[in-house]
mmCIF file of C-alpha atoms and ligand atoms in Angstrom:
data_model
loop_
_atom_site.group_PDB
_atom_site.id
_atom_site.type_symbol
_atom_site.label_atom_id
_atom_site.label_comp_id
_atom_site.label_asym_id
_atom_site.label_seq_id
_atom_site.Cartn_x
_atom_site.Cartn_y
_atom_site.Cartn_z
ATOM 1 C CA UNK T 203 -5.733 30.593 -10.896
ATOM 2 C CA UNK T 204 -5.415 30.250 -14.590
ATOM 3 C CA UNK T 205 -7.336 27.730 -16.789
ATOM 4 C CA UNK T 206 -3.654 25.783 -17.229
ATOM 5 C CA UNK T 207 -2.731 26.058 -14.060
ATOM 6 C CA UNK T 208 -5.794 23.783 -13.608
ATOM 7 C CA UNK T 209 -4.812 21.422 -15.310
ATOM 8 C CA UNK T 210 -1.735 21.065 -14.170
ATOM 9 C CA UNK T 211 -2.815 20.523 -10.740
ATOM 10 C CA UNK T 212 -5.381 18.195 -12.369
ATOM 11 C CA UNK T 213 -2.613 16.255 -14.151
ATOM 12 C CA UNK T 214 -0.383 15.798 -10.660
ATOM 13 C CA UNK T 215 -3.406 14.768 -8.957
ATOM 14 C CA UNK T 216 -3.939 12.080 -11.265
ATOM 15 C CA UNK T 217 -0.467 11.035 -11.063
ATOM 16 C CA UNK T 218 -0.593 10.343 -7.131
ATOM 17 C CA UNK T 219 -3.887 8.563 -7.850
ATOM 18 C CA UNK T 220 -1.795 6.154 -10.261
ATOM 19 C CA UNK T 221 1.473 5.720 -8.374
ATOM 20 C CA UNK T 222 -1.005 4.705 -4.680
ATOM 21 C CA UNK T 223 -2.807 2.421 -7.480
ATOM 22 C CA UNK T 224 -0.026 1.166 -8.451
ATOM 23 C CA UNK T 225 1.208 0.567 -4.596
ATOM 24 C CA UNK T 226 -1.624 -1.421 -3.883
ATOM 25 C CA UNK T 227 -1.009 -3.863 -6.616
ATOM 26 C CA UNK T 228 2.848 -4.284 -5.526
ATOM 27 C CA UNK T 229 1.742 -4.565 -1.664
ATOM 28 C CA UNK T 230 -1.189 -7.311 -2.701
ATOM 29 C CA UNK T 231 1.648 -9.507 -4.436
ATOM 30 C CA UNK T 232 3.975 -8.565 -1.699
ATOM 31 C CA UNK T 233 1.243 -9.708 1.378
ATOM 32 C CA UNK T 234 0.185 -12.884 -1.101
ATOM 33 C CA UNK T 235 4.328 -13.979 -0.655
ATOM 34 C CA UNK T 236 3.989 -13.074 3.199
ATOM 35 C CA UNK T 237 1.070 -15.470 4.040
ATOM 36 C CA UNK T 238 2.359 -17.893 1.882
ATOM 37 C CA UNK T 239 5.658 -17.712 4.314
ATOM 38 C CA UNK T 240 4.096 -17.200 7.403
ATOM 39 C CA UNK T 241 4.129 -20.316 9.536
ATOM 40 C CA UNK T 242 2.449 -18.744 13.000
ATOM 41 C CA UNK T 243 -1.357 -18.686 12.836
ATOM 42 C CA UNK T 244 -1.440 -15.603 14.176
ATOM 43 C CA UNK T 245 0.412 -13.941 11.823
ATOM 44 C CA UNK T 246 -1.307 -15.243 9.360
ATOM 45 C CA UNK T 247 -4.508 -13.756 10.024
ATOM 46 C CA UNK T 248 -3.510 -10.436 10.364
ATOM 47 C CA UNK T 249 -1.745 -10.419 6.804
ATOM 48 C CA UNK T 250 -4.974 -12.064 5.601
ATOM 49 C CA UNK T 251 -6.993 -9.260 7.050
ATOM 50 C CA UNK T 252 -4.948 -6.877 5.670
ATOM 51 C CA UNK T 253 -4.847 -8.033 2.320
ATOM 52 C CA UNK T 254 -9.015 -7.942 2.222
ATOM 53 C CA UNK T 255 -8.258 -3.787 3.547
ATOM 54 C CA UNK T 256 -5.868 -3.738 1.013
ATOM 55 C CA UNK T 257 -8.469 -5.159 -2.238
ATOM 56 C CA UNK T 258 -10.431 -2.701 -1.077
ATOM 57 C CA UNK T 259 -7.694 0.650 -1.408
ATOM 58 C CA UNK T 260 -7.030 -0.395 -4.999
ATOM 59 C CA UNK T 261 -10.578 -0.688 -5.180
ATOM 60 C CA UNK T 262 -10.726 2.982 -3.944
ATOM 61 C CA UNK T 263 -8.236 4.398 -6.143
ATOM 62 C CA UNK T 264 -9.521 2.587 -9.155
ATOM 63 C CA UNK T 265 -13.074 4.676 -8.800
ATOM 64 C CA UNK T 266 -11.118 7.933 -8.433
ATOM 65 C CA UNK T 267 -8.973 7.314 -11.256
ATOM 66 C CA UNK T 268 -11.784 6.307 -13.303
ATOM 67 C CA UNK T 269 -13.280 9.646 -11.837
ATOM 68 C CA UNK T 270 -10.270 11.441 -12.915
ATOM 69 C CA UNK T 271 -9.479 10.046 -16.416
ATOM 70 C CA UNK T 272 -10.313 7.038 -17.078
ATOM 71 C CA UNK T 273 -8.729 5.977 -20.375
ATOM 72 C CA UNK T 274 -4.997 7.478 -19.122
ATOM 73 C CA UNK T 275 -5.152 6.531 -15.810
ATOM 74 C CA UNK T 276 -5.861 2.428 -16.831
ATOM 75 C CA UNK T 277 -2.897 2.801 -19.177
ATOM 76 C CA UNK T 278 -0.310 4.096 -17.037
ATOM 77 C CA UNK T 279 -1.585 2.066 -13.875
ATOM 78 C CA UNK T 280 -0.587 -1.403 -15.625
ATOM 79 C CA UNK T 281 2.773 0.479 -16.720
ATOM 80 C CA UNK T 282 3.602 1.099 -13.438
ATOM 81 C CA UNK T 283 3.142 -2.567 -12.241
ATOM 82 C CA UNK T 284 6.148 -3.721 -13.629
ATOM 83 C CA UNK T 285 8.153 -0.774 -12.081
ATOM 84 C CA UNK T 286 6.413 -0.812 -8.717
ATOM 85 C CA UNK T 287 7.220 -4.634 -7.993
ATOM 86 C CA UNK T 288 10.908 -5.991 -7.680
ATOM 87 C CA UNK T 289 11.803 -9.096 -9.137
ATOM 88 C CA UNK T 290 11.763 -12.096 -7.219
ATOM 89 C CA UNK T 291 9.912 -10.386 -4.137
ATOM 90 C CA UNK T 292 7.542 -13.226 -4.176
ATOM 91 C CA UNK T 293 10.473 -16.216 -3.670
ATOM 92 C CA UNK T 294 12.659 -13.892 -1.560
ATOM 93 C CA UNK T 295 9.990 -14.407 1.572
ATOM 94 C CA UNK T 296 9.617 -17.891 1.068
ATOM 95 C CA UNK T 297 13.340 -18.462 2.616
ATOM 96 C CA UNK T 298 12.677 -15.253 5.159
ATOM 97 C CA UNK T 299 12.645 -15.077 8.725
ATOM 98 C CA UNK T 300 9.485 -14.165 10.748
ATOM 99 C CA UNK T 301 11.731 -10.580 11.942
ATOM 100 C CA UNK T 302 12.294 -9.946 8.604
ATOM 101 C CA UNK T 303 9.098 -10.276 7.062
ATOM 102 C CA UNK T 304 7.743 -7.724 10.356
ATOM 103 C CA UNK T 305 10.592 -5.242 8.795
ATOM 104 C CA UNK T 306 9.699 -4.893 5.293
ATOM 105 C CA UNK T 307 5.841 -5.494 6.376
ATOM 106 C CA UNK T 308 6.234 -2.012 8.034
ATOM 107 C CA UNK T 309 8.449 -0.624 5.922
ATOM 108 C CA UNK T 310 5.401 -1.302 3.589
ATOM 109 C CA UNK T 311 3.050 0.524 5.790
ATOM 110 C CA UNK T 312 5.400 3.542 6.350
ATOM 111 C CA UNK T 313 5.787 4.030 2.402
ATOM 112 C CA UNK T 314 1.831 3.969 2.049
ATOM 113 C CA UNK T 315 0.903 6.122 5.247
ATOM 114 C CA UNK T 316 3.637 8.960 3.350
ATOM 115 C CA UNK T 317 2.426 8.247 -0.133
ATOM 116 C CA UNK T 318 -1.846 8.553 1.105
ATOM 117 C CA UNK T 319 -0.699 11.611 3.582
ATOM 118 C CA UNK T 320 0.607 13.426 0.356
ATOM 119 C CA UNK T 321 -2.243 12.332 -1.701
ATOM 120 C CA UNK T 322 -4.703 13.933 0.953
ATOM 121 C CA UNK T 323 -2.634 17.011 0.868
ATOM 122 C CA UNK T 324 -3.049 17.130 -2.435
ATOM 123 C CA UNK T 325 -6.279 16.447 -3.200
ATOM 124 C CA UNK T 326 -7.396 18.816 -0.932
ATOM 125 C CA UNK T 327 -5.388 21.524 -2.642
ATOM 126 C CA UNK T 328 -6.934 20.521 -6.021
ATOM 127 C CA UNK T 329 -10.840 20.776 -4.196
ATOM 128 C CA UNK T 330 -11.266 16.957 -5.064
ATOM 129 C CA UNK T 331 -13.393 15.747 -1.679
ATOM 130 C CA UNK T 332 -13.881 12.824 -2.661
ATOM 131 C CA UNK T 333 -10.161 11.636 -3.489
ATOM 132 C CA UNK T 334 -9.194 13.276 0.219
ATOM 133 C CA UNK T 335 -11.764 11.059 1.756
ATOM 134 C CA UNK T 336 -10.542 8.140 -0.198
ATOM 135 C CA UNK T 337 -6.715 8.479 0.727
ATOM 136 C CA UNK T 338 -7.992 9.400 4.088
ATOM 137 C CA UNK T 339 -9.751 6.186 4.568
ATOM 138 C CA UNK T 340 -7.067 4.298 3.184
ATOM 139 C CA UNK T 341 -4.302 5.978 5.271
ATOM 140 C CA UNK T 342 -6.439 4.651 8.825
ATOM 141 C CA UNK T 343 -6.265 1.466 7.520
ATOM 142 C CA UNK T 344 -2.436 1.899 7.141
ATOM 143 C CA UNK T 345 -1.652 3.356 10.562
ATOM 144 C CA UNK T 346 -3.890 1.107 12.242
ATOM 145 C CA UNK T 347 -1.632 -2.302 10.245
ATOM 146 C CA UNK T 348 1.838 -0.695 11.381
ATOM 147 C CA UNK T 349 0.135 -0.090 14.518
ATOM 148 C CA UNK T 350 -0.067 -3.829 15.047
ATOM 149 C CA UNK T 351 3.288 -5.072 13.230
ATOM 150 C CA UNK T 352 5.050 -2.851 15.813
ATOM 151 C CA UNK T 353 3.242 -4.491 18.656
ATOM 152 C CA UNK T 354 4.771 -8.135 17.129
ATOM 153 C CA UNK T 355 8.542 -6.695 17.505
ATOM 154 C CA UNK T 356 9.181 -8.857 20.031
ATOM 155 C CA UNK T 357 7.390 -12.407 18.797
ATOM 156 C CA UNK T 358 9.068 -11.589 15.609
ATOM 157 C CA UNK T 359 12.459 -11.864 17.229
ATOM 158 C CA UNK T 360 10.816 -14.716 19.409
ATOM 159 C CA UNK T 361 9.678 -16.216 16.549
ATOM 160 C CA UNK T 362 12.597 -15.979 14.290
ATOM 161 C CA UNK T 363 15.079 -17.504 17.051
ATOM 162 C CA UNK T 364 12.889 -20.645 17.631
ATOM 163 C CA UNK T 365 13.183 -21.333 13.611
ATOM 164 C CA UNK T 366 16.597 -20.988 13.416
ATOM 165 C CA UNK T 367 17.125 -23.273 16.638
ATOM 166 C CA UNK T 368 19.121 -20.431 18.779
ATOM 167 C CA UNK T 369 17.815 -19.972 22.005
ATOM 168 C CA UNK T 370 17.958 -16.460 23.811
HETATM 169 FE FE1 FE2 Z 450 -3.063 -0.116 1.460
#
């Protein structure tokens, strides 16, 4: 492989490092809005746990981006904040339903287990160990939380109906 070929690959690599970055931050705000909605205990606890997993995946793709390139990759991560996080996600969940919140909580999930499956890919195509581990460790962690939001399908609905009065 040529020299710029290299650094091509090098260049895309660093780019999925960013946009997962990036993820993380718009998933913390997005599981901050969650709790704050959440009403069942339960619930609660598991968005809680997930948001310590989740500190910890920005964590991890903060040391491979500084591993990377540092000074670019710090630049274009707080860029992509503002991109990577809708406006008015945070008040939207406030108002939402316990179903609803289980929806986009997976839909969440399903966007990182693609975007870390890719970066794996990628990474090892690039022969960067280290950020293959990384997005490997994060993606169990990902699996494992839609694992357990699709085992709440039901006290979602359950949940949803008793807060709107309706009974099934
Ligand atoms: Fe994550």
């Amino acid at each position: 492989m040529k020299l710029r070929d290299d650094d091509k690959l090098r260049s895309k690599l660093v780019d999925y490092v960013q946009d997962a970055h990036a993820m993380e931050i718009s998933v913390t705000m997005m599981l901050e809005s969650m709790i704050k909605a959440a009403d069942d205990p339960k619930t609660k606890e598991m968005l809680e746990s997930h948001l310590q997993q989740t500190t910890e995946h920005k964590r991890r793709m903060e040391e491979r981006l500084k591993a990377l390139d540092s000074h670019r990759s710090v630049r274009k991560a707080g860029e992509a904040v503002a991109v990577a996080v809708p406006k008015g996600l945070i008040d939207r969940f406030r108002s939402d339903q316990p179903g609803k919140i289980a929806r986009d909580g997976y839909v969440a999930e399903a966007l990182e287990i693609a975007a870390y499956s890719l970066l794996e890919q990628l990474a090892m195509r690039c022969g960067d160990e280290p950020t293959a581990e990384a997005a490997r460790r994060n993606l169990a962690d990902e699996e494992e939380m839609a694992k357990k939001i699709a085992a709440t399908w039901g006290d979602a609905i359950d949940m949803t109906l008793e807060q709107e009065g309706i009974a099934a």
